[in-house]
Every structure is written in structure tokens, then in C-alpha cells.
Coordinates of C-alpha atoms and ligand atoms in Angstrom, one line a residue:
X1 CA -190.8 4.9 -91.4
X2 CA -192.3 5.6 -94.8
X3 CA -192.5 2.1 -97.2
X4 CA -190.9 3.6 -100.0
X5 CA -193.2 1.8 -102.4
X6 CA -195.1 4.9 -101.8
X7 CA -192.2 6.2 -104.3
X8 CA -191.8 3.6 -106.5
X9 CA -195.5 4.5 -107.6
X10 CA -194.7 7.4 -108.9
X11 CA -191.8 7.3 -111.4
X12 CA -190.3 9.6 -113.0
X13 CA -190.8 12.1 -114.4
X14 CA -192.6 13.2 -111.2
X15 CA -190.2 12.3 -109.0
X16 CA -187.1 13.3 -109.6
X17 CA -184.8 13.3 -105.8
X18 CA -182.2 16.0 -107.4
X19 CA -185.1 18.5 -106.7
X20 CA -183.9 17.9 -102.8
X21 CA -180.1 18.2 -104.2
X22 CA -180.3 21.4 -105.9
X23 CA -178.0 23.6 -104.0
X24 CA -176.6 23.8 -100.4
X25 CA -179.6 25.3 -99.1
X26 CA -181.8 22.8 -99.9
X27 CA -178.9 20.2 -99.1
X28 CA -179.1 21.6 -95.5
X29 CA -182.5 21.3 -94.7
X30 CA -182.9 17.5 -95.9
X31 CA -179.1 16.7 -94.3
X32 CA -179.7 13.5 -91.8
X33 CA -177.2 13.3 -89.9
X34 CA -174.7 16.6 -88.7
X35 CA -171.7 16.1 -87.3
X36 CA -171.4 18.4 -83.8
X37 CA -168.4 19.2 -81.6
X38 CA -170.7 17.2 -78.7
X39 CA -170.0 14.0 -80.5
X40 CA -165.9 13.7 -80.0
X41 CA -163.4 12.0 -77.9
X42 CA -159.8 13.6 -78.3
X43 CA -157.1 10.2 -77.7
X44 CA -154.0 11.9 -76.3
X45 CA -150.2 10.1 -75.7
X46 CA -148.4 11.0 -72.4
X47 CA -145.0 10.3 -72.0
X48 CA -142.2 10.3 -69.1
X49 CA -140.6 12.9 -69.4
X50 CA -140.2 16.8 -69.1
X51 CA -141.0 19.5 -71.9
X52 CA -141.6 16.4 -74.3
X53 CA -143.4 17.1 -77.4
X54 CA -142.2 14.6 -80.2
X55 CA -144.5 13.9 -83.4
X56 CA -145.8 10.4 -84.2
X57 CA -144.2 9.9 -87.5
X58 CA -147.0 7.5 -88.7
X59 CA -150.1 10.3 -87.6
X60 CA -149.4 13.4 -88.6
X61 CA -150.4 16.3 -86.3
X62 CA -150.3 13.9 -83.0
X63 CA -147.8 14.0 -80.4
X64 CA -146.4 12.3 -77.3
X65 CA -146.5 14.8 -74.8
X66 CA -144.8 14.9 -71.5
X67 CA -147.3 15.6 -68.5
X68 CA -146.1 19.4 -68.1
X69 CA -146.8 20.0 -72.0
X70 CA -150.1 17.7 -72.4
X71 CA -152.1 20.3 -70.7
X72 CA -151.8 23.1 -73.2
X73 CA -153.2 20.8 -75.6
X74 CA -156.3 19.8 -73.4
X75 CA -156.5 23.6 -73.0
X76 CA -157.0 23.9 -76.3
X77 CA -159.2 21.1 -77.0
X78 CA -161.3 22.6 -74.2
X79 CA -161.4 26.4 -76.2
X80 CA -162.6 24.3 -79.2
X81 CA -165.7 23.0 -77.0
X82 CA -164.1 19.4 -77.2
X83 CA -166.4 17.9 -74.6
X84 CA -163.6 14.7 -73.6
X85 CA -160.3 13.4 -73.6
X86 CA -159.1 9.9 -73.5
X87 CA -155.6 9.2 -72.2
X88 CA -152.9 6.4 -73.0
X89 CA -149.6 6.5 -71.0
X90 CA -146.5 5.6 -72.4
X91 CA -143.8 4.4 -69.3
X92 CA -140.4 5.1 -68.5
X93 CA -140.2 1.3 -67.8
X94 CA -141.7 -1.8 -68.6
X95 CA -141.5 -4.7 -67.0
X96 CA -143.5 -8.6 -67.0
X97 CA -146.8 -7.6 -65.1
X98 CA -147.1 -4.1 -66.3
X99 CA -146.6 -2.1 -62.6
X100 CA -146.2 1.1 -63.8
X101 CA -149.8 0.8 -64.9
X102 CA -151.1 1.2 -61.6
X103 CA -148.5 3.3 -60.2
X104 CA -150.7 6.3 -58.3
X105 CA -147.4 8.2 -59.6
X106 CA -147.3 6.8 -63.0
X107 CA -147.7 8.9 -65.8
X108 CA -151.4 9.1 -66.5
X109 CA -152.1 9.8 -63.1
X110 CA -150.0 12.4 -63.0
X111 CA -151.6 14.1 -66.3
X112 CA -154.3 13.2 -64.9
X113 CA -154.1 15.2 -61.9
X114 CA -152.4 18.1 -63.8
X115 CA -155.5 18.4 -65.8
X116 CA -157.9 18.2 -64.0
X117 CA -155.9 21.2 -61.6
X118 CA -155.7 23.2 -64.6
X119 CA -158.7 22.3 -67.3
X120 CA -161.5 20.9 -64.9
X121 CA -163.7 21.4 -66.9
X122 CA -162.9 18.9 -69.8
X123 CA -164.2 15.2 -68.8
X124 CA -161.1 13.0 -68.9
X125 CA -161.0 9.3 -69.7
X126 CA -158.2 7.1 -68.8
X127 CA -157.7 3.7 -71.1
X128 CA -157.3 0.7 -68.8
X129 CA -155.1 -1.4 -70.4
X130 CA -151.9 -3.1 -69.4
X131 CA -150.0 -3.3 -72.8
X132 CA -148.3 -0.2 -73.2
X133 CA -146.6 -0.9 -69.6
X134 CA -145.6 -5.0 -70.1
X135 CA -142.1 -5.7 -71.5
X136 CA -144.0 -8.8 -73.7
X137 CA -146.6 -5.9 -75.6
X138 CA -149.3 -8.2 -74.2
X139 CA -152.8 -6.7 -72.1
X140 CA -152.6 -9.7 -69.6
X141 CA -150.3 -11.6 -67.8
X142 CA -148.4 -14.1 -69.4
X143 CA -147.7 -17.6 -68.7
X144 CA -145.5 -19.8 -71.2
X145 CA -147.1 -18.8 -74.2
X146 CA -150.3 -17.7 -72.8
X147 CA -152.4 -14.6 -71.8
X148 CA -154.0 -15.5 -68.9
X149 CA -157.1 -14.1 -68.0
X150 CA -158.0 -14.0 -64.6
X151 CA -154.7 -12.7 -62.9
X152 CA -154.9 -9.8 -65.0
X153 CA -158.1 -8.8 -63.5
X154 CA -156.4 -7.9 -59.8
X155 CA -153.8 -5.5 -62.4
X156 CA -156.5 -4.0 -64.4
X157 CA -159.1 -3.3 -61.6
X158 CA -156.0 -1.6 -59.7
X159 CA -155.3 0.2 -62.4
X160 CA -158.7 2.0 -62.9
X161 CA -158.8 2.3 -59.3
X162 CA -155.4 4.4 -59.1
X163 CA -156.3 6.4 -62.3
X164 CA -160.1 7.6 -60.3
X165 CA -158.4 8.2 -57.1
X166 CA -156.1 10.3 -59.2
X167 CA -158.9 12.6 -60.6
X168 CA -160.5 10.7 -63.8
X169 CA -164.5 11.2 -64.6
X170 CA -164.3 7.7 -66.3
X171 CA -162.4 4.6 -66.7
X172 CA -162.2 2.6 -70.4
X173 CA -160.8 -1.2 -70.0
X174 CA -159.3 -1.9 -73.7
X175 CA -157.8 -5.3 -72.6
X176 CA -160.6 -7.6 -73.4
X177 CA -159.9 -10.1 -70.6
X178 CA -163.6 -11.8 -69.6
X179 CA -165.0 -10.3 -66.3
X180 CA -162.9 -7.0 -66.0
X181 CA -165.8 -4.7 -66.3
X182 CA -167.2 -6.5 -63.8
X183 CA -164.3 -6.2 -61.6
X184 CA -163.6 -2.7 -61.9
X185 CA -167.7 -1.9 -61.1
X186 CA -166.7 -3.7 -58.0
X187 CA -163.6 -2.1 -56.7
X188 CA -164.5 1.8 -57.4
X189 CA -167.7 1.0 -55.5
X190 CA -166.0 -0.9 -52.7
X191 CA -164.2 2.9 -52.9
X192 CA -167.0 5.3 -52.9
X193 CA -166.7 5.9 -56.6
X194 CA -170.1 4.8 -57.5
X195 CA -170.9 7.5 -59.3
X196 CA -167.9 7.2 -62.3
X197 CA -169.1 5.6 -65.2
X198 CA -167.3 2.8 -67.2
X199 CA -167.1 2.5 -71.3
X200 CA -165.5 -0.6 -71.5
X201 CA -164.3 -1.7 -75.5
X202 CA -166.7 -4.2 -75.4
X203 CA -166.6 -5.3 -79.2
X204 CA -163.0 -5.3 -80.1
X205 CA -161.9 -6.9 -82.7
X206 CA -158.1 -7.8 -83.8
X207 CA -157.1 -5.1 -86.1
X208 CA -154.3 -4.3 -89.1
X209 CA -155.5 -1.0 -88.2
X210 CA -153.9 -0.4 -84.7
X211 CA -150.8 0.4 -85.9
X212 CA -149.7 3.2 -85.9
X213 CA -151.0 3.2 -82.3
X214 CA -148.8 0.6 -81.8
X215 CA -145.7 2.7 -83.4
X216 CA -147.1 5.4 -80.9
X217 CA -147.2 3.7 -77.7
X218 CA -144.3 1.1 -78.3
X219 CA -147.3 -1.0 -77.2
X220 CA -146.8 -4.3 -79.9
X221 CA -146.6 -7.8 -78.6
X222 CA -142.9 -9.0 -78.8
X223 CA -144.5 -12.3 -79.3
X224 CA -147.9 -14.2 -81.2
X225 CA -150.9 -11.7 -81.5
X226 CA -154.0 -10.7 -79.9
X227 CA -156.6 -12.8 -81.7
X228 CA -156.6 -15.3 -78.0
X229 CA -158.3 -11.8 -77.1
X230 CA -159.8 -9.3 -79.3
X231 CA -162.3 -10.6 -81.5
X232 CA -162.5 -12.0 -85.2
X233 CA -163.0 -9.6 -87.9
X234 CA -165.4 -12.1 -89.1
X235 CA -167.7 -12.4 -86.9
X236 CA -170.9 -10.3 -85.8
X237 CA -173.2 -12.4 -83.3
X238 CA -170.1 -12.9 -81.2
X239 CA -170.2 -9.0 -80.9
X240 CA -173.8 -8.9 -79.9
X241 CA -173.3 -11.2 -76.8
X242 CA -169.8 -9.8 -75.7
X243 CA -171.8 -5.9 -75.7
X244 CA -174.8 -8.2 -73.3
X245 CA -172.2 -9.7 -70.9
X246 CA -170.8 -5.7 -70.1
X247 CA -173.8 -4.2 -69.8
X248 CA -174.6 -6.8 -67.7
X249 CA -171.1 -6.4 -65.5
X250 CA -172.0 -3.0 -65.4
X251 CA -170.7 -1.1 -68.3
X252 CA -172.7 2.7 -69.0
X253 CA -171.3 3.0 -72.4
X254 CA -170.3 0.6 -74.6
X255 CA -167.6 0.9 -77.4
X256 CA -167.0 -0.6 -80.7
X257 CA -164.0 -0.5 -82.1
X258 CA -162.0 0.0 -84.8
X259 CA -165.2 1.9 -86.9
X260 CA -165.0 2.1 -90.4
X261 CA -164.7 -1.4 -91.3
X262 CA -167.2 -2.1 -88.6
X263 CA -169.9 -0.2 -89.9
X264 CA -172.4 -2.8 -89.5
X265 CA -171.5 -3.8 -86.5
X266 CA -172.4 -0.1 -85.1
X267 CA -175.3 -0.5 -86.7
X268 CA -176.5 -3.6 -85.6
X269 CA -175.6 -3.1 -82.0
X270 CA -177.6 0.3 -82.3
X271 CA -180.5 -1.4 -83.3
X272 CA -180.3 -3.9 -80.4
X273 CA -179.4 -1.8 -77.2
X274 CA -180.4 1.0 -75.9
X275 CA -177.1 2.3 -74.1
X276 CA -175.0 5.0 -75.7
X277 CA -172.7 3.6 -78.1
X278 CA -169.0 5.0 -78.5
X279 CA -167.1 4.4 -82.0
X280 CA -163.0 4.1 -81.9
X281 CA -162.1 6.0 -85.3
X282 CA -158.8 4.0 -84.6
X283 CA -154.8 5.6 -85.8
X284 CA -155.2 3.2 -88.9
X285 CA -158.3 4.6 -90.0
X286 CA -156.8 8.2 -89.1
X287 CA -153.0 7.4 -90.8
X288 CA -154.5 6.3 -94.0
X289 CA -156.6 9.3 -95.0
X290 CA -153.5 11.4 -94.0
X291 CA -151.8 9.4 -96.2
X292 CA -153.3 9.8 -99.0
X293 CA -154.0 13.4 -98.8
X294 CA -150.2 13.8 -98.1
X295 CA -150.1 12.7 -101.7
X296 CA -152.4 14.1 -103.2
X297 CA -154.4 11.0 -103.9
X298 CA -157.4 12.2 -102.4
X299 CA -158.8 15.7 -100.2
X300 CA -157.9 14.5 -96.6
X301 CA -160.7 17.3 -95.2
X302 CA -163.4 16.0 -97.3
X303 CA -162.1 12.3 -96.6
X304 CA -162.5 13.2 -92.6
X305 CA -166.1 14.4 -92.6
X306 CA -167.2 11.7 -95.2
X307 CA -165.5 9.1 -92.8
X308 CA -166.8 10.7 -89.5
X309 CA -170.4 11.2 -90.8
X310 CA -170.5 7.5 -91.9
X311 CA -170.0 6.7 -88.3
X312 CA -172.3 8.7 -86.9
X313 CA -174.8 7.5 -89.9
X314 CA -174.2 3.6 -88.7
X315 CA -175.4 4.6 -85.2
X316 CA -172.6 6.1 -82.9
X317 CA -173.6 8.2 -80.3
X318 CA -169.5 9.2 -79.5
X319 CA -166.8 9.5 -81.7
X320 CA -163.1 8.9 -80.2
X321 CA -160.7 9.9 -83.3
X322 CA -157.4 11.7 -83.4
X323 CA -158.8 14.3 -86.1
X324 CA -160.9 15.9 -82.9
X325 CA -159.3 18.8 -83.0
X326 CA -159.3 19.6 -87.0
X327 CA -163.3 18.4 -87.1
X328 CA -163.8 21.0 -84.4
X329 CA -162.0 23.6 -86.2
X330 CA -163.8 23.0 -89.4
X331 CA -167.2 22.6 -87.2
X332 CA -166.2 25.9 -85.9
X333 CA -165.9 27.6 -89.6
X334 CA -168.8 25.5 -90.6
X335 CA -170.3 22.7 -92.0
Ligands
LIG401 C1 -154.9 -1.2 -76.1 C2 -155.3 -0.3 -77.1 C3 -155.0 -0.3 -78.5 C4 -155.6 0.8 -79.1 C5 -156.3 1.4 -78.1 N1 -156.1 0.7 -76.9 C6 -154.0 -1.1 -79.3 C7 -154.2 -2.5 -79.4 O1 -155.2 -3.1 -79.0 O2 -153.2 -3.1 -79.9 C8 -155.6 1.2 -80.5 C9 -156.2 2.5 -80.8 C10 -155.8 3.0 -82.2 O3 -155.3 2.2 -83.1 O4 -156.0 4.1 -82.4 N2 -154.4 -0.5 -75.0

């Protein structure tokens, strides 16, 4: 890197940096970072259901789909160049321990397996992650008032397990209990699925901004909150050692998440490990820019890139965010 006290000697008027600014010519050739259609994750809903395709009143322009209608979405994705999809189910039932989670019929198996029949070439993701599937809202087990940890491991490593057999290139554990990366390295291998890779949400932290999510997948706790599990806003360090424990457990990517008020926490864990880093552009981050652009308050394209380039700029290596398929249209038209 160049000490920029080699600029600082020479003031202006020699240096003047809107030389480098001029037009969009010039703007091109300096650019640092450029956004490409390599760098997204497309988060998809699937729902019970037959010829379901309902809006999420809180995102605009994202739907639950039924498993018969969430395939001509991935086809699209797929004719945009969308490398990935990441799949959350929503149940017909919920119930105290979450079993239609690791149901080999459930739902995201099944659009799972549709998928991969009709669009294999797309990679597809499942999130492993009991709370859209408990009646409590809650990603572990709970006992009195508590969310236990290591019960919920058996449910979560079962889970992954049913979602590979069903067809899934990799597995993402969202729940944040301690150990379950560990435990899901274990049972696909015990399986002979060595070879599928794991991008566990390894710094998570408890977030305003889930929820619209939460409107989405009927997914919030009925009772307390999630701080017993996801991480403090405030804290930083705490991120750097829960990142070490999953790599060490096994994890091949590693996820931060939500992004934009985490900036420095992409950064920072760029700087200190050398493992592809994933960036959750989460539905509050999404939801707000539509927002405003709905009212005019500010220009919801120019508010995407801006926000998707800063993410990239802290240090992502992977983008997930439900604007996937406008940023690949727009990539498509050009930058
Ligand atoms: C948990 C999970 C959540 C999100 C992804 N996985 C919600 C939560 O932790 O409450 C949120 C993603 C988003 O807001 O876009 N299964």
C-alpha cells in the first residue's frame, strides 16, 4: 500500500483528485470495487401449499411460494446467471421441538428436490434452523423459560442431514446454538457427504432488522428474545472468536450477518481470516430502502448498489440479499 504522505507532499494545486472524477470513463478505470452477478445469494420463502404465490407485504417484490411455483422463480434467477439460492421453509404445522424441520417430506426438501430435478444447475442452500417450524418462534428447544442448547443439536444436525439427502449442495445452521457446526460436519460425513460444504452464520448478532423476515416466515418468538443466542450489537471481539470456534468445527464459509450496520465487523474479520466470507444483506436492510423509495424519499436503485457496494467494499466475498434478482438485472444493462 502507498503511505499517502507521498500525497500530502504535494498539495494543491498539483494535486487535484477530481482529475480521476472527471467523467464516467475515467470513473471506470479507477472504480475499486464492481459489483458482479458472481457475488449473490438469492433467499427464497417456500410454503405448504399448491399454486401459492402471496407477496410479503413488508418486502416488496418477494413472495412465499408453494414448492410447484418456487421453481419458475429459481429458473429465472438461473437465466439471470444468479450463481445460488438459499431456502427457508415455512410449515403447514408447528409444533414444541420443530419436527417438520427434519421431515425428509417437509417442505424444503421437497423444493429442494424439485429444483434440483428441474434447475440443476443453480447451487442450492438450505438454512438450518428450527424457528420457523417451533410453535414458541424459538431456534432451540425450550425448557421453562430457556433455550437449551445441546438437545437442539440432535434436531439441527438431523435437519441438515434430511435437507442433503434430499438434493442440497450446502447446508447454512442460522440457530447459533454452540457446537452445531461441529455436529452437522459429523453427521453428513458419518453419511458419505463429505464433500458438501457448510456456511454456518457464525457472527450473528440480535437484530431490529429481521423483521420483516419474521413477518415472512411467521418465525417470531411468542415469548423473551434471542439475545440468550445471537450476539450483542455491541460487541466485536466476541465476533472474532465465535468465526475461530466454526472454522475450527469445520465451517468452509463463514457468514456475518445482518451487513450494513456491521460494516466493521466484515471488515475486521476479512482482515483476520482467510476463508470466504458471506454477508446477510438481511429483509430490514432490504424493506427500508424499499421504503423510502416507495415514497419518494430517496432513489431505491441508486440506494441498492450504494448499499451492496459498501458490502463488498468492507470485505464480503458473497452477498445473500433479496434484491438479487433486480442487481442482476441492472448488472445485466450495466453498471
Ligand atoms: C433464523 C433466521 C432469521 C433470518 C435468517 N435466518 C431470523 C431470525 O434470526 O430471527 C433473518 C434474515 C433476514 O432478516 O433477512 N432462521
Amino acid at each position: 500500500m502507498v503511505p499517502h504522505t507521498r500525497f500530502t507532499n504535494m498539495p494543491f494545486p498539483i494535486n487535484r483528485p477530481r482529475r480521476l472524477r472527471k467523467n464516467e470513463n475515467i470513473r471506470r478505470l479507477v472504480r475499486e470495487t464492481r459489483l458482479s452477478i458472481d457475488d449473490f445469494i438469492y433467499p427464497l420463502f417456500v410454503k405448504f401449499g399448491k399454486g401459492v404465490k402471496e407477496e410479503i407485504p413488508s418486502m416488496p417484490g418477494n413472495y412465499r411460494y408453494s414448492v410447484d411455483m418456487v421453481v419458475d422463480e429459481v429458473k429465472e434467477a438461473r437465466s439471470l446467471g444468479i450463481p445460488a439460492i438459499i431456502l427457508f421453509g415455512i410449515p403447514e404445522k408447528k409444533d414444541e421441538v420443530g419436527s417438520e424441520a427434519y421431515n425428509p417430506k417437509g417442505v424444503v426438501q421437497e423444493a429442494v428436490r424439485a429444483i434440483k430435478k428441474d434447475v440443476p444447475d443453480i447451487l442450492v442452500i438450505t438454512d438450518v434452523c428450527i424457528d420457523e417450524y417451533t410453535s414458541h418462534g424459538h431456534c432451540g428447544l425450550v425448557k421453562g423459560n430457556e433455550i437449551v442448547n445441546d438437545a437442539t443439536l440432535h434436531i439441527l444436525s438431523k435437519m441438515a442431514l434430511t435437507h442433503v439427502k434430499a438434493g442440497a449442495d450446502m447446508v447454512a445452521p442460522s440457530d447459533m446454538m454452540d457446537g452445531r457446526v461441529r455436529v452437522i460436519r459429523e453427521i453428513l460425513d458419518k453419511n458419505g457427504y463429505t464433500d458438501i460444504p457448510i456456511m454456518s452464520y457464525a457472527a450473528k448478532y440480535a437484530s431490529a432488522f429481521y423483521g420483516p423476515f419474521r413477518d415472512a416466515a411467521d418465525s417470531t418468538p411468542k415469548f423473551g428474545d434471542r439475545k440468550s443466542y445471537q450476539m450483542d450489537p455491541s460487541n466485536s471481539d466476541e465476533a472474532i472468536r465465535e468465526i475461530e470456534l466454526d472454522i475450527e468445527e469445520g465451517a468452509d464459509i463463514i457468514m456475518v450477518k445482518p451487513a450494513l450496520p456491521y460494516l466493521d465487523i466484515i471488515y475486521r474479520v476479512k482482515q483476520e481470516f482467510d476463508v470466504p466470507i458471506a454477508a446477510y444483506n438481511v429483509s430490514g436492510e432490504f424493506s427500508m430502502i424499499k421504503a423510502a423509495s416507495e415514497k419518494g424519499w430517496i432513489d431505491g436503485e441508486k440506494g441498492m448498489i450504494e448499499a451492496l457496494i459498501s458490502i463488498k467494499r468492507a470485505g464480503a466475498d458473497m452477498i445473500l440479499t433479496y434484491f438479487a434478482i433486480e442487481v442482476a438485472r441492472f448488472l445485466k444493462h450495466g453498471l
